[in-house]
mmCIF file of C-alpha atoms and ligand atoms in Angstrom:
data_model
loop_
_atom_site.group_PDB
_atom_site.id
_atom_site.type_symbol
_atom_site.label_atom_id
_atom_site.label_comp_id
_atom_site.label_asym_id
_atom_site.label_seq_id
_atom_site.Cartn_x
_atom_site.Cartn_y
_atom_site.Cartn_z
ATOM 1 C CA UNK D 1 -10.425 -22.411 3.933
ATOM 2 C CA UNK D 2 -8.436 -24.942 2.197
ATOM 3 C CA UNK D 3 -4.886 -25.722 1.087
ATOM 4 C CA UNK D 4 -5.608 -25.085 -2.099
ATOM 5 C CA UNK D 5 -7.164 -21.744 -1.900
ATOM 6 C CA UNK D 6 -4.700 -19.012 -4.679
ATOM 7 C CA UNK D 7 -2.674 -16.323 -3.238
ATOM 8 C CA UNK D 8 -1.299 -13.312 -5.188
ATOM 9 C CA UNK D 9 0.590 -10.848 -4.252
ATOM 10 C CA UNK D 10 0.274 -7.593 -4.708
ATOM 11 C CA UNK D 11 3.930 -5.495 -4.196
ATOM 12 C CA UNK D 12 3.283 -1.458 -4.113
ATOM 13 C CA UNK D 13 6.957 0.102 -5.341
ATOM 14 C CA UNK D 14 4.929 3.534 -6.936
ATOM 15 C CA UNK D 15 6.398 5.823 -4.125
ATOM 16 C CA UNK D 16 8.585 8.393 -4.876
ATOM 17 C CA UNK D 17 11.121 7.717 -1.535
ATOM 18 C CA UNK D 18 11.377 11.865 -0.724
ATOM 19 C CA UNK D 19 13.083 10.531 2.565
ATOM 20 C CA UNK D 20 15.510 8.673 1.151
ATOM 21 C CA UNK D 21 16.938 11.109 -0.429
ATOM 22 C CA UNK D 22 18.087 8.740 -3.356
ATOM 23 C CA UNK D 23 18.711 9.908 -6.997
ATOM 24 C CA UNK D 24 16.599 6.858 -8.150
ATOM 25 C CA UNK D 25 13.184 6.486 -7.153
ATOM 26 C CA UNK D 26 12.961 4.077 -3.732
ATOM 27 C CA UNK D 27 12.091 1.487 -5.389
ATOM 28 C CA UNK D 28 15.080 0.970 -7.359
ATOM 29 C CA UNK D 29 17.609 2.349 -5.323
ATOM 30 C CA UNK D 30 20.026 -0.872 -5.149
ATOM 31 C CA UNK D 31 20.569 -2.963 -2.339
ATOM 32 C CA UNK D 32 23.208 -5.462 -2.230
ATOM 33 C CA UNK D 33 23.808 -5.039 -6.141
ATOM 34 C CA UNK D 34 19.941 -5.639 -6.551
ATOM 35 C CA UNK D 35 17.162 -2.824 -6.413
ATOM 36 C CA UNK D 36 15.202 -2.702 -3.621
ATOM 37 C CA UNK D 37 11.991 -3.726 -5.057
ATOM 38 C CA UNK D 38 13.607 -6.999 -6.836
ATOM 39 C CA UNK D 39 14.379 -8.131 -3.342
ATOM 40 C CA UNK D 40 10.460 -7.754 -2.516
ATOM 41 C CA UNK D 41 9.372 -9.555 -5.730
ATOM 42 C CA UNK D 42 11.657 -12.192 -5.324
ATOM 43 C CA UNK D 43 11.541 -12.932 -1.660
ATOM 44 C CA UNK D 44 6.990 -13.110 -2.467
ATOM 45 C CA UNK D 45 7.855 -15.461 -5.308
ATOM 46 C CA UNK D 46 9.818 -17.879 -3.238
ATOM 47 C CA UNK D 47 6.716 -19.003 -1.189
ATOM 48 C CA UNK D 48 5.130 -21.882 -2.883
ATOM 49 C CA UNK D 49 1.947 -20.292 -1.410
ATOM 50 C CA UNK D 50 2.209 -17.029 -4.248
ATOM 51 C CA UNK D 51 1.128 -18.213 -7.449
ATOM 52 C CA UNK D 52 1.056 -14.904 -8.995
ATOM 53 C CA UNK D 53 3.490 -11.579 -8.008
ATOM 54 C CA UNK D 54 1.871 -8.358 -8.995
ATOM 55 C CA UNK D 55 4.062 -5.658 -9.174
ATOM 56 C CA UNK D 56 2.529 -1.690 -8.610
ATOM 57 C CA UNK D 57 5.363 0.742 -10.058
ATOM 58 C CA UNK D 58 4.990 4.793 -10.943
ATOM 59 C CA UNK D 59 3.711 5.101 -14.170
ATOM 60 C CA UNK D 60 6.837 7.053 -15.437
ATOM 61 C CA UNK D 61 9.185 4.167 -14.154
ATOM 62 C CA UNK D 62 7.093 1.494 -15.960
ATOM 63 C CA UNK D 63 9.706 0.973 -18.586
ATOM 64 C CA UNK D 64 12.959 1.499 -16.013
ATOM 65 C CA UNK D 65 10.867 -1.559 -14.466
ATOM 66 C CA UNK D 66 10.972 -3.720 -17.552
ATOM 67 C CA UNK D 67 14.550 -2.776 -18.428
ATOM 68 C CA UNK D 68 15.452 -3.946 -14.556
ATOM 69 C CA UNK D 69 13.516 -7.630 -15.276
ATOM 70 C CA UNK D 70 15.769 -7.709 -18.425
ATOM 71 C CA UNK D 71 18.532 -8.598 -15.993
ATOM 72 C CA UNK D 72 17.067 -10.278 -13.419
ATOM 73 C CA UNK D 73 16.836 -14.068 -13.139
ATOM 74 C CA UNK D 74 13.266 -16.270 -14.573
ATOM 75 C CA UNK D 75 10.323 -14.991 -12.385
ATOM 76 C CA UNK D 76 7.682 -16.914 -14.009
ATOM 77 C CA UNK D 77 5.274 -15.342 -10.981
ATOM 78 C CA UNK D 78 5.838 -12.050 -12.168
ATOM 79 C CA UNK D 79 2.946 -10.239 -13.963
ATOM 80 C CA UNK D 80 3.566 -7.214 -15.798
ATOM 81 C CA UNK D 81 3.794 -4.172 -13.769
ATOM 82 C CA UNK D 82 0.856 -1.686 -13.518
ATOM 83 C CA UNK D 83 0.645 1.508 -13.008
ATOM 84 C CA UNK D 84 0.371 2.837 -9.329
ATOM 85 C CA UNK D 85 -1.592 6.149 -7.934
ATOM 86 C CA UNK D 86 -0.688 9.411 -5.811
ATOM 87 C CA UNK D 87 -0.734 7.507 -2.482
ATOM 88 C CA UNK D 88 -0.169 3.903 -1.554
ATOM 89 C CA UNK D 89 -3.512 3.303 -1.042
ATOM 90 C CA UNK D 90 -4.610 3.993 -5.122
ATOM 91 C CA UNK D 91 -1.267 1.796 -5.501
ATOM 92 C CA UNK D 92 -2.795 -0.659 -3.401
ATOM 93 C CA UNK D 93 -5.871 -0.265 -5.405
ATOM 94 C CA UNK D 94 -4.654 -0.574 -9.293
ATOM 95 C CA UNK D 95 -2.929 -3.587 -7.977
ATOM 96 C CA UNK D 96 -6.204 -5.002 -6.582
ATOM 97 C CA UNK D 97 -7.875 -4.397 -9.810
ATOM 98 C CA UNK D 98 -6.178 -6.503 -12.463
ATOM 99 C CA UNK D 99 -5.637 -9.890 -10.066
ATOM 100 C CA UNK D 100 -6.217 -13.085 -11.460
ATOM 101 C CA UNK D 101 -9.803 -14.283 -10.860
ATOM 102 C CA UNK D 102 -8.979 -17.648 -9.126
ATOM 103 C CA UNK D 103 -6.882 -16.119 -6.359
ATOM 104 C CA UNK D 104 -8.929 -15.850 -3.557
ATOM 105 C CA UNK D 105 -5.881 -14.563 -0.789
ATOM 106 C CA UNK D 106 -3.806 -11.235 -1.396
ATOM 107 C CA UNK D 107 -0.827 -10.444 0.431
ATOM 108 C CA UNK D 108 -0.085 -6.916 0.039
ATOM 109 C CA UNK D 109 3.592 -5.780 0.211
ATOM 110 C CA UNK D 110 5.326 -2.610 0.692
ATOM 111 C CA UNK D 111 8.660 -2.647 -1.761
ATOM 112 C CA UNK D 112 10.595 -0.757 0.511
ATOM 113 C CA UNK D 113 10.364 -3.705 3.421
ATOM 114 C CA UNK D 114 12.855 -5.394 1.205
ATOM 115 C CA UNK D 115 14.351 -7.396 4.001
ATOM 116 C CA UNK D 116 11.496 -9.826 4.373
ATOM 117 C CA UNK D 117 11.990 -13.438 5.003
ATOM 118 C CA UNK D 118 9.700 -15.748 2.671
ATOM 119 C CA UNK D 119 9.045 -18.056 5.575
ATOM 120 C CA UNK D 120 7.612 -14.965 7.625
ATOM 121 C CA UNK D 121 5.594 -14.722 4.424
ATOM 122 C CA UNK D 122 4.195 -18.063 4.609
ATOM 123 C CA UNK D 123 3.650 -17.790 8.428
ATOM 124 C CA UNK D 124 1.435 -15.014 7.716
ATOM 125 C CA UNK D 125 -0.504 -16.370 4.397
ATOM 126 C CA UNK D 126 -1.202 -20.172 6.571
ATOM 127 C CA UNK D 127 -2.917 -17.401 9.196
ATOM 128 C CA UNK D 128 -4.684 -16.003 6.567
ATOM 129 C CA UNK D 129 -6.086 -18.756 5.140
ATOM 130 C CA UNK D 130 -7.309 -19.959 8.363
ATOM 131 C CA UNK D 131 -8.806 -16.786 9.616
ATOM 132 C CA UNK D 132 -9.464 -14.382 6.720
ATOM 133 C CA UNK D 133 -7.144 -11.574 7.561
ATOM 134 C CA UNK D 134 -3.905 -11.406 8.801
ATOM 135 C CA UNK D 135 -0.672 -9.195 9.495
ATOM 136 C CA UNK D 136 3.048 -9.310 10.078
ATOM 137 C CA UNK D 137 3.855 -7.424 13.504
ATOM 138 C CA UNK D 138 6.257 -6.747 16.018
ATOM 139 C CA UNK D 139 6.070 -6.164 19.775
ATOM 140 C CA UNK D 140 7.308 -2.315 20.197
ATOM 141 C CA UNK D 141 10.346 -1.842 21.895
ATOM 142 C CA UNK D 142 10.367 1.839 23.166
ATOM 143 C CA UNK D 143 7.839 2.968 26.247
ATOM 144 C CA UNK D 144 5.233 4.809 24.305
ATOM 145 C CA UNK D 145 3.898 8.107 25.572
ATOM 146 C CA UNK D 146 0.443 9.593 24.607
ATOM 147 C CA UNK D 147 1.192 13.843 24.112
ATOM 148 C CA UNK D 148 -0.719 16.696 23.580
ATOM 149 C CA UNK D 149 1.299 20.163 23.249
ATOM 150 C CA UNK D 150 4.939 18.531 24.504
ATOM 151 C CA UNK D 151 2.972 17.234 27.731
ATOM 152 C CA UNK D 152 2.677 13.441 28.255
ATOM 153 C CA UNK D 153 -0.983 12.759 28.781
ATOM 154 C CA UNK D 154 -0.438 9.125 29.617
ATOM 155 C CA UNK D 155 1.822 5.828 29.615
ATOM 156 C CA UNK D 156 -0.072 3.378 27.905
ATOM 157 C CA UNK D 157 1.195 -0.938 28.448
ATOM 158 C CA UNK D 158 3.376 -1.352 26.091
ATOM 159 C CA UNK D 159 2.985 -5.016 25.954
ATOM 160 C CA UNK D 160 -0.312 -4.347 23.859
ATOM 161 C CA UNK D 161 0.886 -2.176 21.293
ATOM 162 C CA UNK D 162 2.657 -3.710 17.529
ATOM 163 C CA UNK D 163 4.280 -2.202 14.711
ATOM 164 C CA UNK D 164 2.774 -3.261 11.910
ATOM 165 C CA UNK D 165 4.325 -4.526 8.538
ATOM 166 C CA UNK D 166 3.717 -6.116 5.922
ATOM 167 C CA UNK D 167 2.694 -8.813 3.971
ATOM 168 C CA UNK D 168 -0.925 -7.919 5.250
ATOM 169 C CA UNK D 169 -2.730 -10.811 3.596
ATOM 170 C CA UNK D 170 -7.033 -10.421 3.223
ATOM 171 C CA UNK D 171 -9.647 -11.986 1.362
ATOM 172 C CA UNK D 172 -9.444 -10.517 -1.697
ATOM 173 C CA UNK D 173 -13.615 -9.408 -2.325
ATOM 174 C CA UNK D 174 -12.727 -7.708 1.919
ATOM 175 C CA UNK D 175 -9.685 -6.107 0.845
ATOM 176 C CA UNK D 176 -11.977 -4.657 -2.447
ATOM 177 C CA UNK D 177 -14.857 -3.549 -0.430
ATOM 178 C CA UNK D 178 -12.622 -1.992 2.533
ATOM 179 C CA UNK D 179 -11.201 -0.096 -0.155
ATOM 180 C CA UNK D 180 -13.843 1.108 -1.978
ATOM 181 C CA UNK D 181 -15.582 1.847 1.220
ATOM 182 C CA UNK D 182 -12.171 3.841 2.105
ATOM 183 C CA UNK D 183 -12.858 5.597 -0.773
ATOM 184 C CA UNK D 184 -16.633 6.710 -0.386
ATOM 185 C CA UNK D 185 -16.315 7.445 2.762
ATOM 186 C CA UNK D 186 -13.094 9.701 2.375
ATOM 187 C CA UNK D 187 -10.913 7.898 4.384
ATOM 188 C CA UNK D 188 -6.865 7.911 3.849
ATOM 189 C CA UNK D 189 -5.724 4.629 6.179
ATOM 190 C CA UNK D 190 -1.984 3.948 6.500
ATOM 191 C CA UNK D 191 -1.961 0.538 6.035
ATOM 192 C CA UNK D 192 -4.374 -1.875 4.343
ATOM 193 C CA UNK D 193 -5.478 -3.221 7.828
ATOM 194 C CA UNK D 194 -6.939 -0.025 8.946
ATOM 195 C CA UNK D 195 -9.574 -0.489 6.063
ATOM 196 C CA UNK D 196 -10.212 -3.336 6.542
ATOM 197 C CA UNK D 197 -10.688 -3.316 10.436
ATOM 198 C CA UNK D 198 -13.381 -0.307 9.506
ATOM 199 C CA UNK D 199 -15.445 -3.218 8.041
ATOM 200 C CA UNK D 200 -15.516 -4.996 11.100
ATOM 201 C CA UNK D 201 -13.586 -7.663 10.218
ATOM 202 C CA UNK D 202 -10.851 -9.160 12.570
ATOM 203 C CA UNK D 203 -7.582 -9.191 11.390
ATOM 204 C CA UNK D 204 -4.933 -11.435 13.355
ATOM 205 C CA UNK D 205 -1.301 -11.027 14.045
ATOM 206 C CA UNK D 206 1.551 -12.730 12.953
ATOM 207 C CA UNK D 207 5.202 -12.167 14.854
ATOM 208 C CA UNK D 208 7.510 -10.697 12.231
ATOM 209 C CA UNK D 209 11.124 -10.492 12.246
ATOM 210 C CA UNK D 210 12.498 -7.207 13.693
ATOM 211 C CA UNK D 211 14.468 -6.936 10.619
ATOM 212 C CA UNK D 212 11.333 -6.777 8.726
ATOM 213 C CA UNK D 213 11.628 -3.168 8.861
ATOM 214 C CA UNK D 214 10.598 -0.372 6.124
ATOM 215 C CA UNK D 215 13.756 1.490 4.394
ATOM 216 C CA UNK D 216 12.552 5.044 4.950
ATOM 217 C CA UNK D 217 15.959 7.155 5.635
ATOM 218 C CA UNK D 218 19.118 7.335 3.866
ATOM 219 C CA UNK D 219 20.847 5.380 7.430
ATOM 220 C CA UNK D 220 18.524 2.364 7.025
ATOM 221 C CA UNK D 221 20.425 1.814 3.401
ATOM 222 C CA UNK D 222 23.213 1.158 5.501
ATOM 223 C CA UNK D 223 21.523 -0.649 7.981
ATOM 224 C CA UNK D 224 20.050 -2.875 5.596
ATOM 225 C CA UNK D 225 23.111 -3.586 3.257
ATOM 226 C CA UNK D 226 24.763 -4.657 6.707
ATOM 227 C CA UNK D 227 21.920 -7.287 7.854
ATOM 228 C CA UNK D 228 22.044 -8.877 4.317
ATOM 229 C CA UNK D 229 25.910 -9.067 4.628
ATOM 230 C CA UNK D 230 25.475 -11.154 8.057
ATOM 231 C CA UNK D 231 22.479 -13.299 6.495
ATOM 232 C CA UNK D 232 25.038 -14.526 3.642
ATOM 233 C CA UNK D 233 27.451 -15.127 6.203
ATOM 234 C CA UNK D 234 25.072 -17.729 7.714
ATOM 235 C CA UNK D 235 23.947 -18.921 4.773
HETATM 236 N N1 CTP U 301 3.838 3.547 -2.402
HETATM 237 C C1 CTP U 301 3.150 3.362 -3.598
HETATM 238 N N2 CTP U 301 2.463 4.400 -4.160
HETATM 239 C C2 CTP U 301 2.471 5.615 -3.594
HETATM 240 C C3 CTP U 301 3.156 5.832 -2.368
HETATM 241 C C4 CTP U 301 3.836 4.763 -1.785
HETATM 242 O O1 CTP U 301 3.162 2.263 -4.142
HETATM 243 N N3 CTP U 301 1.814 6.609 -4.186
HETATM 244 C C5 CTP U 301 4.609 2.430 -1.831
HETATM 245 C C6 CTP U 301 6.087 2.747 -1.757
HETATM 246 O O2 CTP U 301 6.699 2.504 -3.024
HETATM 247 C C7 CTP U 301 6.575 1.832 -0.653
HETATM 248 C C8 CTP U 301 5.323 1.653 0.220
HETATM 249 O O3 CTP U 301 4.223 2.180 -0.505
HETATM 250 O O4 CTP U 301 7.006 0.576 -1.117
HETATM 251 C C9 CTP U 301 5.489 2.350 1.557
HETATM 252 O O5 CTP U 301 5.579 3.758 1.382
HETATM 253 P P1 CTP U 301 6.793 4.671 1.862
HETATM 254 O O6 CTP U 301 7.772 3.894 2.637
HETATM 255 O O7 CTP U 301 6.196 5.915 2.423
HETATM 256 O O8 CTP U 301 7.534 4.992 0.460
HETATM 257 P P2 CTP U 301 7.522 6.342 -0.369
HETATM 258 O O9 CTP U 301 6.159 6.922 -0.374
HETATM 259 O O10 CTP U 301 8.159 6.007 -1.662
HETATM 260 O O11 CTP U 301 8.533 7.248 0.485
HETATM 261 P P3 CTP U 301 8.311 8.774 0.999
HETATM 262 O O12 CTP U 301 7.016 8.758 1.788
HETATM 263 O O13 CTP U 301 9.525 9.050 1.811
HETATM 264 O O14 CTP U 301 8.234 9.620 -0.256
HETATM 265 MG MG1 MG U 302 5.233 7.578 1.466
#
């Protein structure tokens, strides 16, 4: 593929965050002053790559989306939010269905990995382009145990097995068809790579940065608000 092959982005923020325990919604719980899902859109929109930011919010926070833009800085990426499904996967879907027609990449985002670094972005979108489908990762840390009933049935080697993240950037007529084969066939994948890996396509991985991780629990709040206060230290 060529440089000059378009690359939107697609960034799901429809969830409802029931582990975070939040009074907001995850999406807009704030982060540094800034809700979580601002830090997504903005850190997509700062790759030159991304010429268009799609956001995916819950169809009851539609307007407490807008009202958040309203005092955010110019995001002339930004397209006007859509409305996102019962689980990530129809969020990733509504998203898919209104991009532009030129863009021939998507790099699907979860809101709540908030920390991401635009030039892990633009690692992963250069694989992309190259080879179709690609993923952020990172090498797991802990031994991992296969178990069955509290009994360990085996150690598997470690050194094979990644977390994945996202951006998970596709093709965007493979990402349609894995998902609309997802859907005829019944299947519920938990990320956008599993569907697409069903077609038989190869997906690559990218190294992401351990701090790449997704907010899930009240503690990674913290966690997060303290990473950010180091970065701006460097900065
Ligand atoms: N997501 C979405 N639509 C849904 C469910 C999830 O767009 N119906 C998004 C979330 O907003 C989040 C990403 O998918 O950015 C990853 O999901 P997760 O971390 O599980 O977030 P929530 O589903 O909001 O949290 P929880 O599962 O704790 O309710
Ligand atoms: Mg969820």
């Amino acid at each position: 593929m060529l440089g000059g092959v378009r690359v939107a982005a697609v960034v799901v923020a429809a969830g409802r965050g029931e582990r975070f325990r939040q009074r907001l919604p995850k999406a807009f719980v704030s982060l540094a002053g800034r809700p979580l899902v601002l830090h997504a859109v903005e850190a997509l929109s700062a790759v030159a790559a991304v010429s268009c930011v799609q956001p995916v919010v819950a169809r009851e926070e539609l307007s407490r989306f807008e009202a958040l833009l309203a005092g955010a800085g110019e995001l002339p990426k930004l397209a006007p939010a859509v409305a996102g499904g019962a689980e990530r996967q129809d969020s990733v879907r509504a998203g898919l269905a209104v991009l532009p027609a030129d863009c021939e990449l998507v790099a699907v985002h979860d809101a709540a990995r908030a920390l991401v670094r635009p030039a892990a972005v633009a690692r992963v979108i250069e694989v992309a382009k190259r080879e179709g489908a690609a993923i952020l990762a990172a090498p797991v840390q802990d031994t991992l145990k296969r178990v069955e009933k509290g009994r360990i049935l085996e150690t598997p080697d470690r050194a094979s097995f990644w977390a994945a993240q996202t951006p998970q950037v596709f093709r965007v007529d493979c990402l349609r068809e894995a998902h609309a084969k997802a859907v005829a066939d019944g299947v519920r994948g938990t990320d956008d790579a599993a569907l697409v890996e069903r077609l038989g396509v190869e997906v690559h991985v990218v190294a992401g940065d351990a701090d790449n991780f997704k907010l899930t629990h009240p503690q990674d709040l913290v966690l997060a608000e303290q990473i950010l206060a180091q970065r701006s230290d460097r900065a």
